[in-house]
Amino acid sequence: MTTPDSNQNTQPLLDLQRVLIAIRRRRRLWLSAAVLGLLAGAALAVVSPTPPTAVTRLLVLHAEDAPNDSGTLIKTDVAILETTRIAGAALQRLGSPEPPEKFVKSYTGAGLTNNVLELQVTARSYGEAVAKAQALADAFIADHGQRMQAAADAEAQALLGQRDQIQTELTEVDRQIASSASRNSQIGPAELQSLYARRADLTSRVSDFTNQANEAKIGTPQLAAGTQIVDAPRAVVESPLTPMVTNAGIGLGFGLVAGLGLAAVMSVVRDRPLLRREIATHLGASVIAQLPKPRRGPWGGATAQRDRVAATLARAVGESGNVSVLELGCPRVAAMLALDVARHLDGPVVVVDDLPHRDVTALSGEVGEGVRVVDGSTAEKARIGVGSVSPGTAWTDLRRLGAETVLVVRAGKADAAWLHTVARQLADLGIPIIGIVLVAPDPRDRTDGTLWDGLHTALRGRAAFAEARPANGSANVDDHPTKWFAPIPSSAGRGEQTVTLQPVHADLPTKQFTPVDAAEAHVNGKLPLDREG
């Protein structure tokens, strides 16, 4: 036998089955979110269409080009292209007063290869876009050539500077050689030979630096001439359907993801039981039948299923006396089910309509012979009383509707706290729950809705008690499903026995009865007396 504590310990922190069922039940939410995202994306494409665009491609050569380059040089060119200096130069060519900071935001560059740069420009018209693309390409090529020329000039200047230093040293060597020809010169033949060798080396180096400087200047025009427009600026005319489809698809994806996420979060936060086992556990009674989700208009194919459930409840009720049908979130279903149960019972049946909106009375034209529907205010002993346990219920008035009850609960309608309230109030009123009829369950829910912790909480225990009840109405001590009766010697000495009620199971859902003093109980009249002889 399990206990409530052990059941709580086995509950997972996040029940994925419940989350999936909750998401599936809230398909209207996430489908609506997906459709809303689809419409929003399409509307965005209509409200803010793609502006006129022009595109051009440039071939950009670099002095440092290498086959193993990973695109660093072309990325540098893109970064330079998207600067206010290039934008300002392009605007000067156009003679436009537009601020460079604003113009920079209207075009983008992308490196297709290590040396091919694509440029896209947007404007108010296609002609303006083409003109801006041409001016921007010319400004970039001019700036690229100036930067390359500046680099070459700097390199040539450095080479010429080194050449001038060597030339100064060469002049000093020539002076020393010239002074050695005088009579007073102290330079010997060996030292003079060294000066000649030094002069030859310096002369060679001066010549090399001069040639390198000239080559640096000659190489720059070749790279600058190679940087050019390889694809002339042209307008890019797209069909309006293309951006609409793209934006609609993106909106559909975002809406679907947002809707699914919201449904999953709501299933965890709202804590509304959906599974059969959860509802049975919270209400402390077994699920004995289930009905599909009610539809607007005629029930159609669900009538036969409802009739089978009503026949099952009629056999369960039998001749036990007054029974109530209490609804939670489905008053019309409870009213129809109560009328169907009344049709299956033998003899005249009185159905008391105590629903807030008098749903049973509204359906009174569909009842058959032998079934009479009366108002809830009628002081008449009812065979079947139909009421509600929704928020706002008058708990103290439920006892008159029936000594036992059948709960008709719609899955996901009430949270766990309210289900606990219903179970506790019915237990305090001494109204046992025959079973639960679950309305609109998930078709894929295969959880067990039967409680196995105690015979007194299941329909089988009630049936066993009915079979074990003798004709005189006294219960057999060994077969009673809920309580057993133990005689206590009477202190009054009159041969009478006072009966005390003690629990058979430790997990009784209503009350536990503890032994009391026999004389005090007899005087107060709280316990019945079993007279012998």
Coordinates of C-alpha atoms in Angstrom, one line a residue:
M1 CA 0.0 0.0 0.0
T2 CA 1.3 3.4 -0.9
T3 CA 1.0 6.5 1.1
P4 CA 0.6 10.2 0.0
D5 CA 4.1 11.0 1.0
S6 CA 5.6 8.3 -1.2
N7 CA 3.4 9.4 -4.1
Q8 CA 4.6 12.9 -3.8
N9 CA 8.2 11.8 -3.7
T10 CA 7.8 9.9 -7.0
Q11 CA 6.4 12.9 -8.8
P12 CA 8.9 14.3 -11.3
L13 CA 10.0 17.9 -11.1
L14 CA 8.8 18.5 -14.7
D15 CA 6.4 16.0 -16.3
L16 CA 7.1 16.0 -20.0
Q17 CA 4.0 14.1 -20.8
R18 CA 1.9 16.7 -19.1
V19 CA 3.7 19.5 -20.9
L20 CA 3.2 17.8 -24.3
I21 CA -0.4 17.2 -23.7
A22 CA -0.9 20.8 -22.5
I23 CA 0.9 22.1 -25.7
R24 CA -1.4 19.9 -27.8
R25 CA -4.5 21.1 -26.0
R26 CA -3.4 24.7 -26.5
R27 CA -2.9 24.2 -30.3
R28 CA -5.2 27.1 -30.9
L29 CA -2.8 29.4 -29.0
W30 CA 0.3 28.5 -30.9
L31 CA -1.4 28.1 -34.2
S32 CA -2.9 31.5 -33.8
A33 CA 0.6 32.9 -32.9
A34 CA 2.0 31.3 -36.0
V35 CA -0.7 32.7 -38.2
L36 CA -0.3 36.1 -36.6
G37 CA 3.5 36.0 -37.3
L38 CA 2.8 35.0 -40.9
L39 CA 0.4 37.9 -41.4
A40 CA 2.7 40.3 -39.6
G41 CA 5.6 39.3 -41.8
A42 CA 3.5 39.7 -45.0
A43 CA 2.2 43.0 -43.8
L44 CA 5.7 44.2 -43.0
A45 CA 6.7 43.4 -46.6
V46 CA 3.8 45.4 -47.9
V47 CA 4.1 48.4 -45.5
S48 CA 7.9 48.7 -45.8
P49 CA 8.9 47.3 -49.2
T50 CA 12.5 46.8 -50.3
P51 CA 13.9 50.2 -51.4
P52 CA 15.4 50.6 -54.9
T53 CA 18.8 49.0 -55.0
A54 CA 21.8 49.1 -57.3
V55 CA 24.7 46.7 -57.3
T56 CA 28.3 46.8 -58.7
R57 CA 31.4 44.8 -58.4
L58 CA 35.0 45.9 -58.2
L59 CA 38.4 44.1 -58.8
V60 CA 40.8 45.2 -56.1
L61 CA 44.5 44.4 -56.4
H62 CA 46.9 44.6 -53.5
A63 CA 50.7 44.6 -53.4
E64 CA 50.6 42.0 -50.7
D65 CA 48.3 39.6 -52.6
A66 CA 49.1 35.9 -51.9
P67 CA 47.4 32.6 -52.9
N68 CA 47.0 31.6 -49.2
D69 CA 45.4 34.8 -48.1
S70 CA 42.2 34.1 -46.0
G71 CA 40.4 37.3 -47.1
T72 CA 42.0 39.7 -44.7
L73 CA 42.8 42.2 -47.3
I74 CA 39.4 42.3 -48.9
K75 CA 37.8 42.6 -45.4
T76 CA 40.1 45.6 -44.8
D77 CA 38.8 47.1 -48.1
V78 CA 35.2 46.6 -47.0
A79 CA 35.9 48.3 -43.7
I80 CA 37.5 51.2 -45.5
L81 CA 34.6 51.4 -47.9
E82 CA 32.1 51.8 -45.0
T83 CA 33.8 55.0 -43.7
T84 CA 32.7 58.5 -43.8
R85 CA 35.8 59.5 -45.8
I86 CA 34.7 57.3 -48.8
A87 CA 31.1 58.4 -48.4
G88 CA 32.1 62.1 -48.3
A89 CA 34.2 61.7 -51.4
A90 CA 31.3 60.0 -53.3
L91 CA 28.9 62.7 -52.2
Q92 CA 31.4 65.4 -53.5
R93 CA 31.4 63.7 -56.9
L94 CA 27.6 63.8 -56.9
G95 CA 27.4 67.3 -55.5
S96 CA 24.9 66.1 -52.9
P97 CA 24.4 67.9 -49.5
E98 CA 23.5 64.6 -47.8
P99 CA 25.6 64.0 -44.6
P100 CA 28.2 61.3 -45.0
E101 CA 27.0 59.7 -41.7
K102 CA 23.6 59.1 -43.2
F103 CA 24.9 58.0 -46.6
V104 CA 27.1 55.3 -45.0
K105 CA 23.9 53.6 -43.7
S106 CA 22.5 53.3 -47.2
Y107 CA 25.2 51.0 -48.7
T108 CA 27.0 47.8 -47.8
G109 CA 30.1 46.0 -49.1
A110 CA 30.9 42.3 -49.2
G111 CA 34.0 40.4 -50.3
L112 CA 33.1 37.7 -52.8
T113 CA 36.7 36.5 -53.2
N114 CA 40.1 37.8 -52.2
N115 CA 40.1 40.4 -54.9
V116 CA 36.4 40.9 -55.8
L117 CA 34.3 43.4 -53.9
E118 CA 30.5 43.7 -54.3
L119 CA 28.8 47.0 -53.4
Q120 CA 25.0 47.5 -52.9
V121 CA 23.5 50.9 -52.6
T122 CA 19.9 51.8 -51.8
A123 CA 18.2 55.1 -52.6
R124 CA 14.8 56.7 -53.2
S125 CA 14.8 55.7 -56.9
Y126 CA 16.7 53.3 -59.1
G127 CA 18.4 56.0 -61.1
E128 CA 19.7 57.7 -57.9
A129 CA 20.8 54.3 -56.6
V130 CA 22.8 53.6 -59.8
A131 CA 24.4 57.1 -59.7
K132 CA 25.4 56.7 -56.1
A133 CA 26.9 53.2 -56.7
Q134 CA 29.0 54.7 -59.6
A135 CA 30.2 57.6 -57.5
L136 CA 31.0 55.4 -54.6
A137 CA 32.9 52.9 -56.7
D138 CA 34.9 55.7 -58.3
A139 CA 35.7 57.3 -54.9
F140 CA 36.8 53.9 -53.5
I141 CA 39.1 53.2 -56.6
A142 CA 40.6 56.7 -56.3
D143 CA 41.2 56.3 -52.6
H144 CA 42.7 52.9 -53.1
G145 CA 45.0 54.2 -55.8
Q146 CA 46.0 57.2 -53.6
R147 CA 46.8 54.8 -50.7
M148 CA 48.9 52.6 -52.9
Q149 CA 50.7 55.5 -54.4
A150 CA 51.3 57.0 -50.9
A151 CA 52.7 53.6 -49.8
A152 CA 55.0 53.4 -52.8
D153 CA 56.2 56.9 -52.4
A154 CA 56.9 56.3 -48.8
E155 CA 58.9 53.2 -49.7
A156 CA 60.8 55.0 -52.5
Q157 CA 61.6 57.9 -50.1
A158 CA 63.0 55.5 -47.6
L159 CA 65.2 53.8 -50.2
L160 CA 66.3 57.2 -51.4
G161 CA 67.1 58.2 -47.9
Q162 CA 69.3 55.2 -47.4
R163 CA 71.0 55.9 -50.8
D164 CA 71.8 59.5 -49.7
Q165 CA 73.4 58.2 -46.5
I166 CA 75.6 55.8 -48.5
Q167 CA 76.3 58.6 -51.0
T168 CA 77.6 60.8 -48.2
E169 CA 79.9 58.0 -47.0
L170 CA 81.1 57.5 -50.6
T171 CA 82.0 61.2 -50.9
E172 CA 84.1 60.9 -47.8
V173 CA 86.0 57.9 -49.3
D174 CA 86.6 59.8 -52.5
R175 CA 88.0 62.7 -50.5
Q176 CA 90.4 60.4 -48.7
I177 CA 91.5 58.8 -52.0
A178 CA 92.1 62.2 -53.5
S179 CA 94.2 63.4 -50.5
S180 CA 96.4 60.3 -50.8
A181 CA 97.9 61.7 -54.0
S182 CA 99.6 64.6 -52.2
R183 CA 103.2 64.4 -51.1
N184 CA 102.5 64.8 -47.5
S185 CA 99.9 62.0 -47.4
Q186 CA 100.5 59.3 -44.8
I187 CA 98.2 56.8 -46.4
G188 CA 100.1 53.7 -47.3
P189 CA 99.6 51.4 -50.3
A190 CA 97.6 48.8 -48.3
E191 CA 95.3 51.4 -46.8
L192 CA 94.8 53.0 -50.2
Q193 CA 93.8 49.7 -51.7
S194 CA 91.2 49.3 -49.0
L195 CA 89.8 52.7 -49.8
Y196 CA 89.4 51.7 -53.4
A197 CA 87.6 48.6 -52.5
R198 CA 85.3 50.5 -50.1
R199 CA 84.5 53.0 -52.8
A200 CA 83.5 50.3 -55.2
D201 CA 81.2 48.7 -52.6
L202 CA 79.5 52.0 -51.8
T203 CA 79.1 52.9 -55.4
S204 CA 77.3 49.5 -56.0
R205 CA 75.0 50.0 -53.1
V206 CA 74.1 53.5 -54.2
S207 CA 73.2 52.1 -57.6
D208 CA 71.1 49.3 -56.0
F209 CA 69.0 51.7 -53.8
T210 CA 68.4 54.0 -56.8
N211 CA 67.1 51.1 -58.8
Q212 CA 64.9 49.8 -56.0
A213 CA 63.4 53.3 -55.5
N214 CA 62.6 53.5 -59.2
E215 CA 61.1 50.0 -59.3
A216 CA 58.8 50.9 -56.3
K217 CA 57.5 53.9 -58.2
I218 CA 57.0 51.9 -61.4
G219 CA 55.1 49.1 -59.7
T220 CA 52.4 51.3 -58.2
P221 CA 50.7 52.4 -61.4
Q222 CA 50.3 48.8 -62.5
L223 CA 48.3 47.8 -59.3
A224 CA 46.3 51.0 -59.4
A225 CA 45.3 50.5 -63.1
G226 CA 44.3 46.9 -62.2
T227 CA 41.8 48.1 -59.6
Q228 CA 38.7 48.8 -61.6
I229 CA 35.0 48.2 -62.0
V230 CA 34.4 44.8 -63.5
D231 CA 30.6 44.9 -63.3
A232 CA 29.0 48.3 -64.0
P233 CA 26.3 49.5 -61.6
R234 CA 22.9 48.2 -62.4
A235 CA 19.5 48.4 -60.8
V236 CA 18.3 45.3 -59.0
V237 CA 14.5 44.9 -59.6
E238 CA 12.9 42.2 -57.5
S239 CA 9.4 40.8 -57.6
P240 CA 7.3 42.1 -54.6
L241 CA 6.3 38.6 -54.0
T242 CA 9.8 37.5 -53.0
P243 CA 10.3 39.7 -50.0
M244 CA 6.7 39.1 -48.9
V245 CA 7.2 35.3 -48.9
T246 CA 10.5 35.6 -47.1
N247 CA 9.1 37.9 -44.4
A248 CA 6.0 35.8 -44.0
G249 CA 8.1 32.6 -43.6
I250 CA 10.3 34.3 -41.0
G251 CA 7.2 35.6 -39.2
L252 CA 5.6 32.2 -39.3
G253 CA 8.7 30.6 -37.7
F254 CA 9.0 33.2 -34.9
G255 CA 5.3 33.1 -34.2
L256 CA 5.3 29.3 -34.0
V257 CA 8.3 29.2 -31.7
A258 CA 6.8 31.9 -29.5
G259 CA 3.4 30.2 -29.3
L260 CA 4.9 26.8 -28.4
G261 CA 7.1 28.4 -25.7
L262 CA 4.2 30.3 -24.2
A263 CA 2.0 27.2 -24.2
A264 CA 4.8 25.2 -22.5
V265 CA 5.4 27.9 -19.8
M266 CA 1.6 28.2 -19.2
S267 CA 1.3 24.4 -18.7
V268 CA 4.0 24.6 -15.9
V269 CA 2.9 27.9 -14.3
R270 CA -0.9 27.5 -14.2
D271 CA -0.8 24.0 -12.7
R272 CA -4.1 22.7 -14.1
P273 CA -4.2 18.9 -14.0
L274 CA -4.9 17.3 -17.4
L275 CA -3.9 13.6 -16.9
R276 CA -6.3 11.1 -15.5
R277 CA -4.0 10.1 -12.8
E278 CA -3.5 13.7 -11.7
I279 CA -7.3 14.4 -11.5
A280 CA -7.9 11.2 -9.6
T281 CA -5.1 11.9 -7.1
H282 CA -6.2 15.5 -6.4
L283 CA -9.9 14.6 -6.0
G284 CA -9.3 11.4 -4.1
A285 CA -11.6 9.3 -6.4
S286 CA -11.2 7.1 -9.4
V287 CA -12.0 8.0 -13.0
I288 CA -14.8 5.6 -14.0
A289 CA -15.7 7.1 -17.4
Q290 CA -14.8 9.8 -19.9
L291 CA -16.6 11.8 -22.5
P292 CA -15.2 13.6 -25.5
K293 CA -15.0 17.4 -25.8
P294 CA -18.5 18.8 -26.3
R295 CA -19.0 20.5 -29.6
R296 CA -21.3 23.3 -30.6
G297 CA -24.7 22.3 -31.9
P298 CA -25.8 18.6 -31.9
W299 CA -23.5 16.1 -30.3
G300 CA -23.6 13.8 -33.3
G301 CA -21.5 10.7 -32.7
A302 CA -20.9 11.5 -29.0
T303 CA -24.5 10.7 -28.1
A304 CA -23.9 6.9 -28.1
Q305 CA -20.8 7.2 -25.9
R306 CA -22.7 9.4 -23.5
D307 CA -25.5 6.9 -23.4
R308 CA -23.1 4.1 -22.5
V309 CA -21.6 6.2 -19.7
A310 CA -25.1 7.0 -18.4
A311 CA -26.0 3.3 -18.4
T312 CA -22.8 2.5 -16.4
L313 CA -23.6 5.2 -13.9
A314 CA -27.2 4.0 -13.6
R315 CA -26.0 0.5 -12.8
A316 CA -23.5 1.9 -10.3
V317 CA -26.2 4.0 -8.6
G318 CA -28.8 1.2 -8.5
E319 CA -31.1 1.4 -5.5
S320 CA -28.7 3.2 -3.2
G321 CA -30.9 6.3 -2.8
N322 CA -30.3 9.9 -3.6
V323 CA -27.3 10.6 -5.9
S324 CA -26.0 14.0 -7.1
V325 CA -24.2 14.9 -10.3
L326 CA -21.8 17.8 -9.6
E327 CA -20.1 19.5 -12.5
L328 CA -16.8 21.4 -12.6
G329 CA -16.4 23.3 -15.9
C330 CA -19.0 21.5 -18.0
P331 CA -22.6 22.2 -16.8
R332 CA -24.3 21.3 -20.1
V333 CA -22.5 17.9 -20.2
A334 CA -23.5 17.2 -16.6
A335 CA -27.2 18.2 -17.3
M336 CA -27.3 15.8 -20.3
L337 CA -25.6 13.0 -18.4
A338 CA -28.0 13.4 -15.5
L339 CA -31.0 13.2 -17.8
D340 CA -29.6 10.1 -19.5
V341 CA -29.0 8.4 -16.2
A342 CA -32.6 9.2 -15.1
R343 CA -33.8 7.5 -18.3
H344 CA -31.9 4.3 -17.4
L345 CA -33.3 4.1 -13.9
D346 CA -36.5 2.2 -13.1
G347 CA -39.5 3.9 -11.8
P348 CA -40.4 7.6 -11.5
V349 CA -37.3 9.7 -11.2
V350 CA -37.1 13.3 -10.0
V351 CA -34.2 15.4 -11.3
V352 CA -33.4 18.6 -9.3
D353 CA -31.9 21.3 -11.4
D354 CA -29.6 23.3 -9.1
L355 CA -27.2 24.6 -11.8
P356 CA -26.6 28.3 -12.0
H357 CA -28.0 28.7 -15.5
R358 CA -30.7 26.0 -15.2
D359 CA -29.2 23.8 -17.9
V360 CA -31.3 20.8 -17.0
T361 CA -34.5 22.8 -17.2
A362 CA -33.4 24.1 -20.7
L363 CA -33.1 20.4 -21.8
S364 CA -36.3 19.3 -20.0
G365 CA -38.1 18.9 -23.4
E366 CA -35.7 16.0 -24.2
V367 CA -36.6 13.9 -21.1
G368 CA -38.6 10.7 -21.5
E369 CA -41.5 9.4 -19.6
G370 CA -41.1 8.8 -15.8
V371 CA -38.5 11.7 -15.5
R372 CA -39.6 14.9 -13.9
V373 CA -37.4 18.0 -13.7
V374 CA -37.9 20.4 -10.8
D375 CA -36.2 23.6 -9.7
G376 CA -33.5 23.5 -7.1
S377 CA -35.6 25.6 -4.7
T378 CA -38.3 22.8 -4.5
A379 CA -38.3 21.1 -1.2
E380 CA -38.7 17.6 -2.6
K381 CA -36.6 14.5 -2.0
A382 CA -34.6 14.1 -5.2
R383 CA -33.4 10.9 -6.8
I384 CA -30.8 12.8 -8.9
G385 CA -29.7 16.3 -8.0
V386 CA -27.6 18.2 -10.5
G387 CA -25.4 20.9 -9.0
S388 CA -22.0 22.6 -9.4
V389 CA -18.8 22.7 -7.5
S390 CA -17.3 25.5 -9.5
P391 CA -16.0 28.6 -7.6
G392 CA -18.8 30.3 -5.8
T393 CA -20.5 27.0 -4.7
A394 CA -22.7 26.9 -1.6
W395 CA -21.1 23.9 0.0
T396 CA -23.6 23.5 2.8
D397 CA -26.4 23.1 0.2
L398 CA -24.9 20.1 -1.6
R399 CA -26.0 17.5 1.0
R400 CA -29.6 17.8 0.0
L401 CA -28.8 17.0 -3.6
G402 CA -27.7 13.5 -2.8
A403 CA -26.0 11.3 -0.2
E404 CA -23.4 10.3 -2.9
T405 CA -22.1 12.1 -5.9
V406 CA -20.7 11.7 -9.3
L407 CA -18.2 14.4 -10.3
V408 CA -18.3 15.5 -13.9
V409 CA -14.9 17.3 -14.4
R410 CA -13.5 18.9 -17.5
A411 CA -9.8 18.3 -17.9
G412 CA -7.7 21.3 -17.5
K413 CA -10.5 23.5 -16.3
A414 CA -9.6 23.9 -12.6
D415 CA -6.2 24.1 -10.9
A416 CA -4.9 21.7 -8.4
A417 CA -5.8 23.9 -5.4
W418 CA -9.4 24.0 -6.3
L419 CA -9.6 20.3 -6.9
H420 CA -8.2 19.9 -3.3
T421 CA -10.9 22.3 -2.1
V422 CA -13.7 20.2 -3.7
A423 CA -12.3 17.0 -2.3
R424 CA -12.0 18.4 1.2
Q425 CA -15.4 20.0 1.2
L426 CA -17.2 16.9 0.0
A427 CA -15.3 14.9 2.6
D428 CA -16.3 17.3 5.4
L429 CA -19.9 17.0 4.3
G430 CA -19.7 13.2 4.3
I431 CA -20.6 12.9 0.6
P432 CA -18.6 10.0 -0.8
I433 CA -17.6 10.2 -4.5
I434 CA -18.8 7.3 -6.5
G435 CA -16.4 8.2 -9.3
I436 CA -15.3 10.9 -11.8
V437 CA -16.5 11.3 -15.3
L438 CA -13.7 13.1 -17.1
V439 CA -14.8 15.4 -20.0
A440 CA -12.5 16.4 -22.9
P441 CA -9.5 14.2 -21.9
D442 CA -6.5 14.0 -24.1
P443 CA -6.9 11.2 -26.7
R444 CA -3.4 10.1 -26.1
D445 CA -3.6 10.0 -22.3
R446 CA -3.0 6.4 -21.2
T447 CA -2.4 7.1 -17.5
D448 CA -4.2 5.1 -14.8
G449 CA -7.1 7.1 -13.3
T450 CA -7.9 4.4 -10.6
L451 CA -6.8 4.8 -7.0
W452 CA -5.4 1.6 -5.6
D453 CA -4.4 2.9 -2.1
G454 CA -7.7 2.0 -0.4
L455 CA -10.8 0.0 -1.1
H456 CA -13.0 2.7 0.3
T457 CA -11.9 5.2 -2.4
A458 CA -12.8 3.0 -5.4
L459 CA -16.0 2.0 -7.0
R460 CA -15.2 -1.7 -6.4
G461 CA -15.3 -1.1 -2.7
R462 CA -18.8 0.4 -2.9
A463 CA -20.0 -2.6 -4.9
A464 CA -18.4 -5.0 -2.4
F465 CA -20.2 -3.2 0.5
A466 CA -23.5 -3.4 -1.4
E467 CA -23.1 -7.2 -1.8
A468 CA -22.2 -7.8 1.8
R469 CA -25.1 -5.8 3.2
P470 CA -27.7 -8.1 4.8
A471 CA -31.4 -7.6 4.4
N472 CA -31.9 -5.9 7.7
G473 CA -29.5 -3.1 6.7
S474 CA -26.7 -3.9 9.1
A475 CA -23.3 -4.3 7.7
N476 CA -21.0 -7.3 8.0
V477 CA -18.1 -6.5 10.2
D478 CA -15.5 -8.2 7.9
D479 CA -16.8 -7.0 4.5
H480 CA -17.4 -3.3 5.3
P481 CA -15.2 -1.3 2.9
T482 CA -14.7 1.8 5.0
K483 CA -15.3 1.2 8.8
W484 CA -15.6 -1.7 11.1
F485 CA -17.8 -1.8 14.2
A486 CA -16.4 -2.9 17.6
P487 CA -18.8 -3.3 20.6
I488 CA -17.7 -1.6 23.9
P489 CA -19.2 -2.7 27.2
S490 CA -21.8 -0.3 28.5
S491 CA -21.0 1.4 31.8
A492 CA -24.7 1.8 32.6
G493 CA -25.1 -2.0 33.1
R494 CA -28.3 -2.2 31.0
G495 CA -27.0 -4.9 28.7
E496 CA -26.6 -2.4 25.9
Q497 CA -23.5 -1.9 23.7
T498 CA -22.2 1.4 22.5
V499 CA -20.6 1.3 19.0
T500 CA -17.5 3.3 18.1
L501 CA -16.2 3.7 14.6
Q502 CA -12.5 3.2 13.9
P503 CA -10.7 3.4 10.6
V504 CA -9.6 0.3 8.7
H505 CA -7.1 2.2 6.5
A506 CA -4.6 4.9 7.5
D507 CA -5.4 6.9 4.4
L508 CA -9.1 7.6 4.8
P509 CA -10.0 10.6 2.7
T510 CA -12.6 12.1 5.0
K511 CA -12.4 11.6 8.8
Q512 CA -10.8 9.3 11.4
F513 CA -12.9 8.3 14.3
T514 CA -11.2 7.8 17.7
P515 CA -12.7 5.9 20.6
V516 CA -14.8 8.0 23.0
D517 CA -16.2 7.3 26.5
A518 CA -19.2 5.1 26.2
A519 CA -21.3 6.8 28.9
E520 CA -20.6 10.2 27.5
A521 CA -21.4 9.1 24.0
H522 CA -24.7 7.5 25.1
V523 CA -25.8 10.6 27.0
N524 CA -24.9 13.0 24.2
G525 CA -26.6 10.7 21.7
K526 CA -23.8 10.9 19.2
L527 CA -23.4 7.1 18.6
P528 CA -26.1 4.6 17.8
L529 CA -26.9 1.7 20.2
D530 CA -27.1 -1.9 19.1
R531 CA -29.6 -3.5 21.3
E532 CA -29.3 -7.3 21.7
G533 CA -32.3 -9.6 22.5

